PDB file of C-alpha atoms in Angstrom:
ATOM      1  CA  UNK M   1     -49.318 -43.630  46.546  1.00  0.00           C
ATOM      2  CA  UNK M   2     -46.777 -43.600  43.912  1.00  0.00           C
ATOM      3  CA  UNK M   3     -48.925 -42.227  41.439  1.00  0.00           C
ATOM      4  CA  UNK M   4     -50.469 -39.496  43.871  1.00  0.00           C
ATOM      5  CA  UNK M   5     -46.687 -38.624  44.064  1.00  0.00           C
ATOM      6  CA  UNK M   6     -46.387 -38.370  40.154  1.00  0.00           C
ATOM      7  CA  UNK M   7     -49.322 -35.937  39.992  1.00  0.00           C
ATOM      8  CA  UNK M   8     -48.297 -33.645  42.915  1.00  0.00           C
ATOM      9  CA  UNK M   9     -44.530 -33.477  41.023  1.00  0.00           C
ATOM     10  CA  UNK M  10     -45.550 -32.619  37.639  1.00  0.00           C
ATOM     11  CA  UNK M  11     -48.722 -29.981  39.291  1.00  0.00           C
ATOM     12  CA  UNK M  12     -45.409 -29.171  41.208  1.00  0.00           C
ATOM     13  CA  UNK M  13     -43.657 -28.738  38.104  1.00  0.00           C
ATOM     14  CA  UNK M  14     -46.453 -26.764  35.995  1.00  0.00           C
ATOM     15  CA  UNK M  15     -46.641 -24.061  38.702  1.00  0.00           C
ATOM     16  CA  UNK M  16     -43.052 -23.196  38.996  1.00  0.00           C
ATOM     17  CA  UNK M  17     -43.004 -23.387  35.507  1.00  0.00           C
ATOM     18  CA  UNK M  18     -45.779 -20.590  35.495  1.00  0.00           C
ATOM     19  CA  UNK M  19     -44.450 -18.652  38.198  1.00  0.00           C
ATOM     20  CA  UNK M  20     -40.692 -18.810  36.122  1.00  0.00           C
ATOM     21  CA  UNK M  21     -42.984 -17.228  33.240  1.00  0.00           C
ATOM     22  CA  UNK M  22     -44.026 -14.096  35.574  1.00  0.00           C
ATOM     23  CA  UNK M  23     -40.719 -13.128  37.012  1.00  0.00           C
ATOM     24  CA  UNK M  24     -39.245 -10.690  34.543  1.00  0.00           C
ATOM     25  CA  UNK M  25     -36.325 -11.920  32.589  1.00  0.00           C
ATOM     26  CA  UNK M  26     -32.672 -11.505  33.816  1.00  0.00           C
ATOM     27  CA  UNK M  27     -31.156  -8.259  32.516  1.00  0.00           C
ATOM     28  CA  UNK M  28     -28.321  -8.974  29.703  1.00  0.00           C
ATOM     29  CA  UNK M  29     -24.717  -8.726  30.721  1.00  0.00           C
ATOM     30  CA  UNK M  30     -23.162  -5.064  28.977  1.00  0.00           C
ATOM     31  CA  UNK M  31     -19.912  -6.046  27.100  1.00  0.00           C
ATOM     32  CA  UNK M  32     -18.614  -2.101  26.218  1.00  0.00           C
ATOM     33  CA  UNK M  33     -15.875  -3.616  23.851  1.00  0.00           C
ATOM     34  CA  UNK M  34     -18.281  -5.179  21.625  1.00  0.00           C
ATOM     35  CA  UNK M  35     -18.601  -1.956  20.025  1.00  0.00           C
ATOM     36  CA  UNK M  36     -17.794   1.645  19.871  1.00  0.00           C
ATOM     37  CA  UNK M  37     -21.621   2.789  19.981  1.00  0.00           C
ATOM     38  CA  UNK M  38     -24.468   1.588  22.231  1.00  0.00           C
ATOM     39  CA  UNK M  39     -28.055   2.696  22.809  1.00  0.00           C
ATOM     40  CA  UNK M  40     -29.459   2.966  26.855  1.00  0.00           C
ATOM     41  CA  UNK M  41     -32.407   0.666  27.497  1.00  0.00           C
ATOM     42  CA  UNK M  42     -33.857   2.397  30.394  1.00  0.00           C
ATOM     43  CA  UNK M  43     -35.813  -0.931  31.492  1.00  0.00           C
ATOM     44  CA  UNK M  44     -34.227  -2.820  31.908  1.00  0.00           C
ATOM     45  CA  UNK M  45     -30.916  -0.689  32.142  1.00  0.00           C
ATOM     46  CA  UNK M  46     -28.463  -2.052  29.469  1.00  0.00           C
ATOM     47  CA  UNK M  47     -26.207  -0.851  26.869  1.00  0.00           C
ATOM     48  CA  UNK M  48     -27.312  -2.583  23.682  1.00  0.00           C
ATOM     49  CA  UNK M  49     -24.814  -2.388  20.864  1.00  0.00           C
ATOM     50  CA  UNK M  50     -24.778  -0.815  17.588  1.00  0.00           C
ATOM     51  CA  UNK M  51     -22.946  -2.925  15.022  1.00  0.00           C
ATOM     52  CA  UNK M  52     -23.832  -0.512  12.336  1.00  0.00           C
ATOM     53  CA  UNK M  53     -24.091   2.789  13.280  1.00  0.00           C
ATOM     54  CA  UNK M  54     -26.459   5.365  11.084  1.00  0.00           C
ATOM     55  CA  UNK M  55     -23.742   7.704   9.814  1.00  0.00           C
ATOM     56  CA  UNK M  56     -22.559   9.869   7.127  1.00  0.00           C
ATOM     57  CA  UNK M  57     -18.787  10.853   6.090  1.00  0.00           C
ATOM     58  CA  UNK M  58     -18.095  14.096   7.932  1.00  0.00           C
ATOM     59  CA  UNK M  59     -16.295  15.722   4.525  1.00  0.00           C
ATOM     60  CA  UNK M  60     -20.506  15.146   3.339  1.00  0.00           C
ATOM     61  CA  UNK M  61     -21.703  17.636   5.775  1.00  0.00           C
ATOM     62  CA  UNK M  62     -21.382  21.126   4.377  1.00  0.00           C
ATOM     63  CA  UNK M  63     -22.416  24.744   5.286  1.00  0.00           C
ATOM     64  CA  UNK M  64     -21.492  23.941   9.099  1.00  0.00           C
ATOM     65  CA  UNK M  65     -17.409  24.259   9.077  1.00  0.00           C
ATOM     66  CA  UNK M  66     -17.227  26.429  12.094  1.00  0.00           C
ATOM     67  CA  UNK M  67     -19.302  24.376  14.143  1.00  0.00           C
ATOM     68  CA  UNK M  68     -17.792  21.398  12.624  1.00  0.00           C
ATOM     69  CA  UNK M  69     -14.284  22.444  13.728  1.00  0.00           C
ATOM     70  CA  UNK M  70     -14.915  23.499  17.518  1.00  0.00           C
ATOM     71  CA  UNK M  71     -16.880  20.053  17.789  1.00  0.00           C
ATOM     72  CA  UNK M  72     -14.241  18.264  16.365  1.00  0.00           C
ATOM     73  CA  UNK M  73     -12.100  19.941  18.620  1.00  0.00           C
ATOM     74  CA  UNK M  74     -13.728  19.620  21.788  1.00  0.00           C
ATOM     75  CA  UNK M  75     -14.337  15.672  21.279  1.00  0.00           C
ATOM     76  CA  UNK M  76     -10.568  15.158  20.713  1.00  0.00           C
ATOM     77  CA  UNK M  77      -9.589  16.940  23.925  1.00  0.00           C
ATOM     78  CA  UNK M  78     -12.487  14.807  25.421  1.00  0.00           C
ATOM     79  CA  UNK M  79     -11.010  11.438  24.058  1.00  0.00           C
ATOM     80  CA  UNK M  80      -7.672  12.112  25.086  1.00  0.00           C
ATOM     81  CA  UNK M  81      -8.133  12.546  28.521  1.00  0.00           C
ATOM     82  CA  UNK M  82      -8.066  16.534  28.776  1.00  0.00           C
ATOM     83  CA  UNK M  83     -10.736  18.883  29.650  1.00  0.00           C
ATOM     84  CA  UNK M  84     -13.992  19.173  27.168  1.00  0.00           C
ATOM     85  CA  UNK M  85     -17.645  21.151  27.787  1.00  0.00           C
ATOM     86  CA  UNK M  86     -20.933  19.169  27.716  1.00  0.00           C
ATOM     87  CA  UNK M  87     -22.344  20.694  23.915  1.00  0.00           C
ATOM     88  CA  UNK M  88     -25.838  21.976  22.960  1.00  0.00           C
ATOM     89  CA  UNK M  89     -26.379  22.041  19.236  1.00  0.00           C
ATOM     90  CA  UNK M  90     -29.162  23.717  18.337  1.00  0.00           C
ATOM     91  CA  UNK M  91     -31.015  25.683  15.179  1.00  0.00           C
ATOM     92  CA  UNK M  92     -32.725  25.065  11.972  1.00  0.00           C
ATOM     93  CA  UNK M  93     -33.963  21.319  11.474  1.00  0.00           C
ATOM     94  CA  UNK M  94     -32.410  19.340   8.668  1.00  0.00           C
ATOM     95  CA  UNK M  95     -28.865  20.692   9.088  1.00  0.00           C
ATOM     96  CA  UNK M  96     -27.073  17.735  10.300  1.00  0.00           C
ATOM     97  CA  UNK M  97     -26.989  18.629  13.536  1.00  0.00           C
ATOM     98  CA  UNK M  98     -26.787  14.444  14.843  1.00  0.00           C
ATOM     99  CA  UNK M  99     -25.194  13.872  12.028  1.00  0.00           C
ATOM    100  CA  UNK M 100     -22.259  15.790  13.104  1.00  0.00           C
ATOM    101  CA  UNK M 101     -21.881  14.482  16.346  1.00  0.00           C
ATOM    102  CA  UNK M 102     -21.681  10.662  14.809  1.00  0.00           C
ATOM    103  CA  UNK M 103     -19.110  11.687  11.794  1.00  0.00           C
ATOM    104  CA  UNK M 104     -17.344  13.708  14.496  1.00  0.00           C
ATOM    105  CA  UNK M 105     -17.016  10.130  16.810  1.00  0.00           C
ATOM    106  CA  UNK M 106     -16.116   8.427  13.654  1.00  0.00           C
ATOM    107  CA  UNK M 107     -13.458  11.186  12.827  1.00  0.00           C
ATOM    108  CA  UNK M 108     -12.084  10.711  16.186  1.00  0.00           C
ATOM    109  CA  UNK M 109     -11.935   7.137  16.460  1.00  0.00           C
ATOM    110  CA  UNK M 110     -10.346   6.750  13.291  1.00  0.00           C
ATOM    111  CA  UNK M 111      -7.426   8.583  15.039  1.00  0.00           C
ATOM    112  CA  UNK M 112      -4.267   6.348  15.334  1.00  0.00           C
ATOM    113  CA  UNK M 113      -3.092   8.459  18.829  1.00  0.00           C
ATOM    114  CA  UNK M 114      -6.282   6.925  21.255  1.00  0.00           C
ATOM    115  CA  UNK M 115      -5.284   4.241  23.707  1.00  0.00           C
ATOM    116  CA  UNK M 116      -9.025   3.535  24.139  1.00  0.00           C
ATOM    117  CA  UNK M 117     -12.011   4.056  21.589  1.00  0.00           C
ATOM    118  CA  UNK M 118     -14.185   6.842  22.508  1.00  0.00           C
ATOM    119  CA  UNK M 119     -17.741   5.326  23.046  1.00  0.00           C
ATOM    120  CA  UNK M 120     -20.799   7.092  22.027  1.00  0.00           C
ATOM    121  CA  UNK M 121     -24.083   5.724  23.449  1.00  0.00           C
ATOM    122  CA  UNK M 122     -27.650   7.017  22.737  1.00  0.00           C
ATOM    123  CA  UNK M 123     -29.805   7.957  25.486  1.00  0.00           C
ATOM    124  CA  UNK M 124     -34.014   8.258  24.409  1.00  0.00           C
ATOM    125  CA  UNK M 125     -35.454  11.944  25.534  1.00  0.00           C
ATOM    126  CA  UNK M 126     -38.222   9.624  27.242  1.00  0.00           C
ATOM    127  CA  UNK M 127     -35.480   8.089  29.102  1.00  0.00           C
ATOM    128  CA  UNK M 128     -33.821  11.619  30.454  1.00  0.00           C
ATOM    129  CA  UNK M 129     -34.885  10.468  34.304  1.00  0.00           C
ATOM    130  CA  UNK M 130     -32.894   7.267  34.350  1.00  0.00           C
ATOM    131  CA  UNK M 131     -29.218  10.035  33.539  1.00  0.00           C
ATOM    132  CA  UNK M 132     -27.973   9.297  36.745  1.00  0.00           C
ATOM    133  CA  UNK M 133     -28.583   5.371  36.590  1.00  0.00           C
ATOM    134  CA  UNK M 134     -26.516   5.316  33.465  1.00  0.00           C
ATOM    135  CA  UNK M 135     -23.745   7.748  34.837  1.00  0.00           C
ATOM    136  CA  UNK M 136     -23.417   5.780  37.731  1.00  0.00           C
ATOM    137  CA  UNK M 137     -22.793   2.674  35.385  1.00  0.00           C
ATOM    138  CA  UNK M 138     -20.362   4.181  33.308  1.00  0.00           C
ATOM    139  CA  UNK M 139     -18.388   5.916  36.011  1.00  0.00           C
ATOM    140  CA  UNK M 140     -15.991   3.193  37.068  1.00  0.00           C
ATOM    141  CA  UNK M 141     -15.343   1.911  33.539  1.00  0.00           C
ATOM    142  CA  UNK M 142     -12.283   1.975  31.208  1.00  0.00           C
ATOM    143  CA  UNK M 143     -13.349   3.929  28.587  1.00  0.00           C
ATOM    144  CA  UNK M 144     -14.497   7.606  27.271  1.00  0.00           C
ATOM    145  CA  UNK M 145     -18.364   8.061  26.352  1.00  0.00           C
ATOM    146  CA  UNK M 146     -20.337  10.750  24.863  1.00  0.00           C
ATOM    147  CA  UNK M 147     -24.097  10.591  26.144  1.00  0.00           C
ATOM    148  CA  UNK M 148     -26.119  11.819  23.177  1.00  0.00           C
ATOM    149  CA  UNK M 149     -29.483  12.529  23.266  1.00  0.00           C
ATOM    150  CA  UNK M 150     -31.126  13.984  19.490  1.00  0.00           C
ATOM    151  CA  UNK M 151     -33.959  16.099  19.670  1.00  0.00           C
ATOM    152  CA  UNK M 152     -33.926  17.347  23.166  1.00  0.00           C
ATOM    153  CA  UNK M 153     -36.659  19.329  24.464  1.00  0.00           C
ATOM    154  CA  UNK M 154     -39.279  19.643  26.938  1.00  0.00           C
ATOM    155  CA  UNK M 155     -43.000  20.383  27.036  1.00  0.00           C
ATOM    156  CA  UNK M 156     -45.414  22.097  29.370  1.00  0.00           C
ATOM    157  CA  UNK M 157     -45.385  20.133  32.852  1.00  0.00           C
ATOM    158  CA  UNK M 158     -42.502  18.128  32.157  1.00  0.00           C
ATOM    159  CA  UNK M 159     -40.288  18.258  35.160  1.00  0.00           C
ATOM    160  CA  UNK M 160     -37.873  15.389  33.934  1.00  0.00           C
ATOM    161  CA  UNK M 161     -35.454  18.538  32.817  1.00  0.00           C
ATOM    162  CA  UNK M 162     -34.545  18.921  36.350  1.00  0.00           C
ATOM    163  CA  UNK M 163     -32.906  15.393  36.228  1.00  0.00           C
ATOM    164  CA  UNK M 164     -30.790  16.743  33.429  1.00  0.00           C
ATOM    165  CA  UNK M 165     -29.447  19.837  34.745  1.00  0.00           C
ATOM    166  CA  UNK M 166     -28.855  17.401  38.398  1.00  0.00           C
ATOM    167  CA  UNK M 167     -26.987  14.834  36.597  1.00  0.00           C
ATOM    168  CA  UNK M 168     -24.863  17.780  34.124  1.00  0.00           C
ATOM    169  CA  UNK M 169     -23.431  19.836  36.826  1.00  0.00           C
ATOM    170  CA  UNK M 170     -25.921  20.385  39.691  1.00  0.00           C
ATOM    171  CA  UNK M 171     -25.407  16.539  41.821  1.00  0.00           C
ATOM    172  CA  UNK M 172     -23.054  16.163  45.189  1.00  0.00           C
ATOM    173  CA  UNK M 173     -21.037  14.017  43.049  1.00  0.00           C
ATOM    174  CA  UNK M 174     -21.130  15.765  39.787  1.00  0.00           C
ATOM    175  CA  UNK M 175     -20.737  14.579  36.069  1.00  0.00           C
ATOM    176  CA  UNK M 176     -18.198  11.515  35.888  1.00  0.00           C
ATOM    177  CA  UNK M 177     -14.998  12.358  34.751  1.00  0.00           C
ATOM    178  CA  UNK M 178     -15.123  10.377  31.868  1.00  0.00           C
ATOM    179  CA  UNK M 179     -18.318  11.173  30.590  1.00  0.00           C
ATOM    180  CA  UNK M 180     -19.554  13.920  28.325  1.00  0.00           C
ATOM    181  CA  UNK M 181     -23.055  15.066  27.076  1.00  0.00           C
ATOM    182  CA  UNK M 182     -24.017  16.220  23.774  1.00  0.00           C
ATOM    183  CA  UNK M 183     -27.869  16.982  22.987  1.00  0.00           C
ATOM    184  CA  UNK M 184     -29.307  18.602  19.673  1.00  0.00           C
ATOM    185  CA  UNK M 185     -32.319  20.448  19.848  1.00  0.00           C
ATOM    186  CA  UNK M 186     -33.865  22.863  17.813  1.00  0.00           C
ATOM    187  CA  UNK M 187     -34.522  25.209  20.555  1.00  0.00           C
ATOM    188  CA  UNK M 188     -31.548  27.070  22.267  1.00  0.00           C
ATOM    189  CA  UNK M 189     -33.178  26.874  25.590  1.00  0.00           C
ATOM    190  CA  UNK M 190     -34.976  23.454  25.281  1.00  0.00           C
ATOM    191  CA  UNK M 191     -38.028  24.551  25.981  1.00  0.00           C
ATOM    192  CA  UNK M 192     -41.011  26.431  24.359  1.00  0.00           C
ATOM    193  CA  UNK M 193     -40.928  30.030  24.724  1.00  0.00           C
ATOM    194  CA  UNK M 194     -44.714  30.530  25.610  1.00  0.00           C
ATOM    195  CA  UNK M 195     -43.517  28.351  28.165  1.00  0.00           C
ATOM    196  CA  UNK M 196     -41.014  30.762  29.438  1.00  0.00           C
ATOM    197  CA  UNK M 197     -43.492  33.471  29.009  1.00  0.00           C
ATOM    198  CA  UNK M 198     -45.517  32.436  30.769  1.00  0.00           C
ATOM    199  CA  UNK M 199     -43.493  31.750  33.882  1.00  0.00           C
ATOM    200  CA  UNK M 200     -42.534  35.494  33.400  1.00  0.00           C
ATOM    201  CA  UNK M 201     -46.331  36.586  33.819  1.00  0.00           C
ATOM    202  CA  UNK M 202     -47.797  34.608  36.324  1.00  0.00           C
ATOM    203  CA  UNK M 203     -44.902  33.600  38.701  1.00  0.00           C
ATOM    204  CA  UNK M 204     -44.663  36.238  42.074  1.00  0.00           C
ATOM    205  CA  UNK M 205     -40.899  36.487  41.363  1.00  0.00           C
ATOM    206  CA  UNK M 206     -40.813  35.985  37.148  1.00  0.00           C
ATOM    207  CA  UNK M 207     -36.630  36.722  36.882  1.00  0.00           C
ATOM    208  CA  UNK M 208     -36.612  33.718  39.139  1.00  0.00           C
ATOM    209  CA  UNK M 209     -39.111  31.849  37.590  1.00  0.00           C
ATOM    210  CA  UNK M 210     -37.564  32.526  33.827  1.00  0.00           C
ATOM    211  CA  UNK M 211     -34.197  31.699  35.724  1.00  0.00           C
ATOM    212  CA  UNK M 212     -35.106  28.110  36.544  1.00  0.00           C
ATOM    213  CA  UNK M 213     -36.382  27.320  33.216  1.00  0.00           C
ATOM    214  CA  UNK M 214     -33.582  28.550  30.964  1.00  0.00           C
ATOM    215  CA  UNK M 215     -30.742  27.631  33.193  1.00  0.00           C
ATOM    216  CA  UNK M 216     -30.665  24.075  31.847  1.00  0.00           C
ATOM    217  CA  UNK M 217     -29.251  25.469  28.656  1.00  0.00           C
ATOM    218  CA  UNK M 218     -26.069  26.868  30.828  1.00  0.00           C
ATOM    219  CA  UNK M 219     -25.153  23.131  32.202  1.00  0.00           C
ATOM    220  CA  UNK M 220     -23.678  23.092  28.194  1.00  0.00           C
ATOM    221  CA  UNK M 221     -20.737  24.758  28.080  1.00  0.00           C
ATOM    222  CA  UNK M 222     -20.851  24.899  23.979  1.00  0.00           C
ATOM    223  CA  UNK M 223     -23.771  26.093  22.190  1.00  0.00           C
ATOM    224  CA  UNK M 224     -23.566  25.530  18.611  1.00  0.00           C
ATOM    225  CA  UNK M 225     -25.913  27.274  16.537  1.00  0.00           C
ATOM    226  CA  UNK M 226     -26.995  26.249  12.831  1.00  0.00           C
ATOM    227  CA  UNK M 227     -28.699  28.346  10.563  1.00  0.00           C
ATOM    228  CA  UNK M 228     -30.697  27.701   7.163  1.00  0.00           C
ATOM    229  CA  UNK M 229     -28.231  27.214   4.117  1.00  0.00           C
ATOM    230  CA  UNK M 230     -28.189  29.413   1.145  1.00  0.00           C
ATOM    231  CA  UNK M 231     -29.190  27.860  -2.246  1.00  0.00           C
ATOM    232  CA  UNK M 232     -25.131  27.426  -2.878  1.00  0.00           C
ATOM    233  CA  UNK M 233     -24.258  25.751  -0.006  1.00  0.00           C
ATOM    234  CA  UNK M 234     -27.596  23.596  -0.754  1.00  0.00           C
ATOM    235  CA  UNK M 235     -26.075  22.540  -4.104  1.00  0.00           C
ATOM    236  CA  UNK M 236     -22.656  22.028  -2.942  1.00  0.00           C
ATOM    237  CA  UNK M 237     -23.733  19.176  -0.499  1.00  0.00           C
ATOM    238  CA  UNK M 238     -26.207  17.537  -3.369  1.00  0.00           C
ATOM    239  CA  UNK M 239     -22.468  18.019  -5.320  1.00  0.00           C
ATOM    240  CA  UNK M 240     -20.633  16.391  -2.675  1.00  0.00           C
ATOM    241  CA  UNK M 241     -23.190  13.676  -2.271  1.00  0.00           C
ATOM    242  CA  UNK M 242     -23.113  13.379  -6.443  1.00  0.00           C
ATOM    243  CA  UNK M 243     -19.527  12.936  -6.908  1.00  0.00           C
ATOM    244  CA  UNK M 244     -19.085  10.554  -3.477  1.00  0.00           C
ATOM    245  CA  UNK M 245     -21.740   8.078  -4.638  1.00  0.00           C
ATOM    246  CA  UNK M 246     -20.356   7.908  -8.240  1.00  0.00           C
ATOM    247  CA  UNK M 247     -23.967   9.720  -9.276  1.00  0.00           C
ATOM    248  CA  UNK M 248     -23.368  11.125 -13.492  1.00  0.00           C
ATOM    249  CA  UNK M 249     -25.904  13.702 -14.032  1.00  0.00           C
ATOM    250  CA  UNK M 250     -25.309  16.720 -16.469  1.00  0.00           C
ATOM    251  CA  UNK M 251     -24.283  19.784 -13.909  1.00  0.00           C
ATOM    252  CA  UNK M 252     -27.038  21.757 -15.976  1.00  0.00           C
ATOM    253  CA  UNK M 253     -29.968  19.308 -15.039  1.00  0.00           C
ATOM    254  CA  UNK M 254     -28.608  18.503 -11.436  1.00  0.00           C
ATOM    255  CA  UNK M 255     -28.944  22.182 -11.063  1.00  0.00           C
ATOM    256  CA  UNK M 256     -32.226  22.451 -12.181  1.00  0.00           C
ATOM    257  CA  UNK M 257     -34.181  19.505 -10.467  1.00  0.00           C
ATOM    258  CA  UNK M 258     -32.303  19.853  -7.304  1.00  0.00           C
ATOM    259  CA  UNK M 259     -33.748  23.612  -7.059  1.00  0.00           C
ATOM    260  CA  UNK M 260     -36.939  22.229  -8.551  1.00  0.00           C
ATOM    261  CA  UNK M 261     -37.125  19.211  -5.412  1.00  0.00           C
ATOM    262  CA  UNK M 262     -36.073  22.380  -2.619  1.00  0.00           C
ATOM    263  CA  UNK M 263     -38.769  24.418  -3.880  1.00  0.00           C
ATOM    264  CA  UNK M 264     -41.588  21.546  -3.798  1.00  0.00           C
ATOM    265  CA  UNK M 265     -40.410  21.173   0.023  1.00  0.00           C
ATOM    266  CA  UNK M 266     -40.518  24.326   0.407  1.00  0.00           C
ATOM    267  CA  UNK M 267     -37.057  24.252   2.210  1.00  0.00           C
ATOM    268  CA  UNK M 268     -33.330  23.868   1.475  1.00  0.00           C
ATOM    269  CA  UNK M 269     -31.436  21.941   4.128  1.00  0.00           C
ATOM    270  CA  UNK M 270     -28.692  19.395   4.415  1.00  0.00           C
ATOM    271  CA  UNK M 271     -31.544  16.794   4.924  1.00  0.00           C
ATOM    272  CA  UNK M 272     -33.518  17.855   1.999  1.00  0.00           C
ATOM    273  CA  UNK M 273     -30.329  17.577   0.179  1.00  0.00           C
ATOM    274  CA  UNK M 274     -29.670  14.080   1.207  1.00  0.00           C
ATOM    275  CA  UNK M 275     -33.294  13.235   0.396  1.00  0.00           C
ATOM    276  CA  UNK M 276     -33.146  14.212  -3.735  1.00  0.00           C
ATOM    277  CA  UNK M 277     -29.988  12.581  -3.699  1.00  0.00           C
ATOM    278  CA  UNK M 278     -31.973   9.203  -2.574  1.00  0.00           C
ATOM    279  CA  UNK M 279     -34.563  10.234  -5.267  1.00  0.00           C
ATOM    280  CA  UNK M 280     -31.755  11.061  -8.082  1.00  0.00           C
ATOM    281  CA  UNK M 281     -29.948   7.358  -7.632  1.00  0.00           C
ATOM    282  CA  UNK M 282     -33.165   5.651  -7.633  1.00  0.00           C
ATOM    283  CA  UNK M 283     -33.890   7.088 -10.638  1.00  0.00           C
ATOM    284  CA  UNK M 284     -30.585   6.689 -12.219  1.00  0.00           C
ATOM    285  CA  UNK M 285     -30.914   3.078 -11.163  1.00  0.00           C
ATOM    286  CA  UNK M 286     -27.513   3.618  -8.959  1.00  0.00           C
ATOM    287  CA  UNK M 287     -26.920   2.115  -5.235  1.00  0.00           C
ATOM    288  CA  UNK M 288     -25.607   4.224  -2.969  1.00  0.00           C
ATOM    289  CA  UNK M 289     -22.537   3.530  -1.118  1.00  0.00           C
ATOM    290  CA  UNK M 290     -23.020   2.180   2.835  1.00  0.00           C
TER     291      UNK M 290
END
């Protein structure tokens, strides 16, 4: 009997282990002072922290001062406790358009006047829906956040914008008062323009139809626009990126095979900038600063 006992315990003991396997695993406690950025896991809905955060120095980023300044501007108000707009920034590719928004956090932060950190956490375009899970996370704690979501747009079919412009402005309760959202996107109204187009031809009422579509685009009370650089402000941020990482080159040369790398890519951008400067120190056998 005894050992008919044993064997039912440990068949006992191999199922619940099993069934312990299947169940999916607990969801991981969100700590929002472990750091001052975060990144939304939609599934299985936690915060996970950044401990070293993808950034530039914002005196790196050139050829965007306006924008730079009402950014910088509106994400100070934000962080100390005054009135701010959600912000759109949107325009050529490659002009530091997330960069700005991180070096503007950092900028912020490094302020001595905040009696909190401002928190800035990353939310996945894929992961749009789950906005109002997140919100209603954040809502009730201590803190500032900026949602920021880079490369924002939306296809053909995709309804998921909808949950956007809900969660922005549009919901019974409204945006938290402590939250802000900042998107960059190359297109002003997030979505393609055949797509809008079309809505104008084959809808029975198109001004409505256009209406819905680029209304999302008004839930962002800032729209920052950036534009393609000229060749000078091209070489002054592969200057700026020269002198800051301690980069000797004779001016003459740096001149030459940084136009020589912009015309191979056929492009000259902040981001094109950034990449000959990767090319130039490995080349000069120099590391580049963190």
């Amino acid at each position: 009997m005894t050992d008919s006992l044993d064997a039912l315990n440990k068949k006992l003991d191999r199922l619940i282990e099993a069934v312990s396997r299947l169940a999916p695993p607990p969801v991981p406690e969100t700590d929002l002072g472990v750091a001052d950025c975060f990144v939304w896991q939609a599934d299985p809905g936690y915060l996970e922290p950044v401990r070293k955060v993808n950034r530039v120095d914002i005196g790196l980023i050139r050829g965007v001062d306006r924008v730079r300044d009402i950014l910088l501007d509106n994400t100070e108000r934000f962080a100390s406790g005054f009135a701010a707009n959600n912000v759109l920034l949107w325009g050529a590719r490659g002009m530091g358009k997330s960069s700005l928004v991180k070096a503007v956090h950092a900028k912020v932060n490094a302020s001595d006047t905040l009696d909190r950190p401002l928190k800035l956490i990353e939310i996945h375009r894929e992961d749009i829906d789950t906005l109002p899970k997140l919100m209603g996370l954040l809502k009730a704690a201590p803190y500032r956040f900026i949602l920021f979501c880079d490369d924002l747009s939306f296809d053909h079919d995709d309804t998921s914008y909808k949950s956007l412009k809900a969660a922005l402005e549009g919901g019974v309760e409204g945006r938290p008062a402590n939250v802000i959202f900042y998107a960059t996107s190359n297109r002003r109204h997030l979505l393609p323009r055949d797509m809008i187009d079309n809505e104008r031809s084959t809808a029975i009422n198109p001004s409505e139809a256009v209406e819905e579509k680029v209304s999302l685009s008004d839930r962002f009370g800032l729209w920052l626009g950036f534009h393609k650089c000229s060749q000078d402000e091209y070489l002054d941020m592969i200057d700026g990126y020269v002198r800051y990482h301690g980069l000797t080159i004779d001016p003459d040369t740096l001149r030459a095979e940084a136009l020589e790398w912009a015309t191979t890519r056929g492009s000259r951008s902040g981001r094109v900038a950034w990449q000959f400067t990767q090319d130039l120190a490995g080349r000069l056998g120099k590391p580049l600063k963190d």
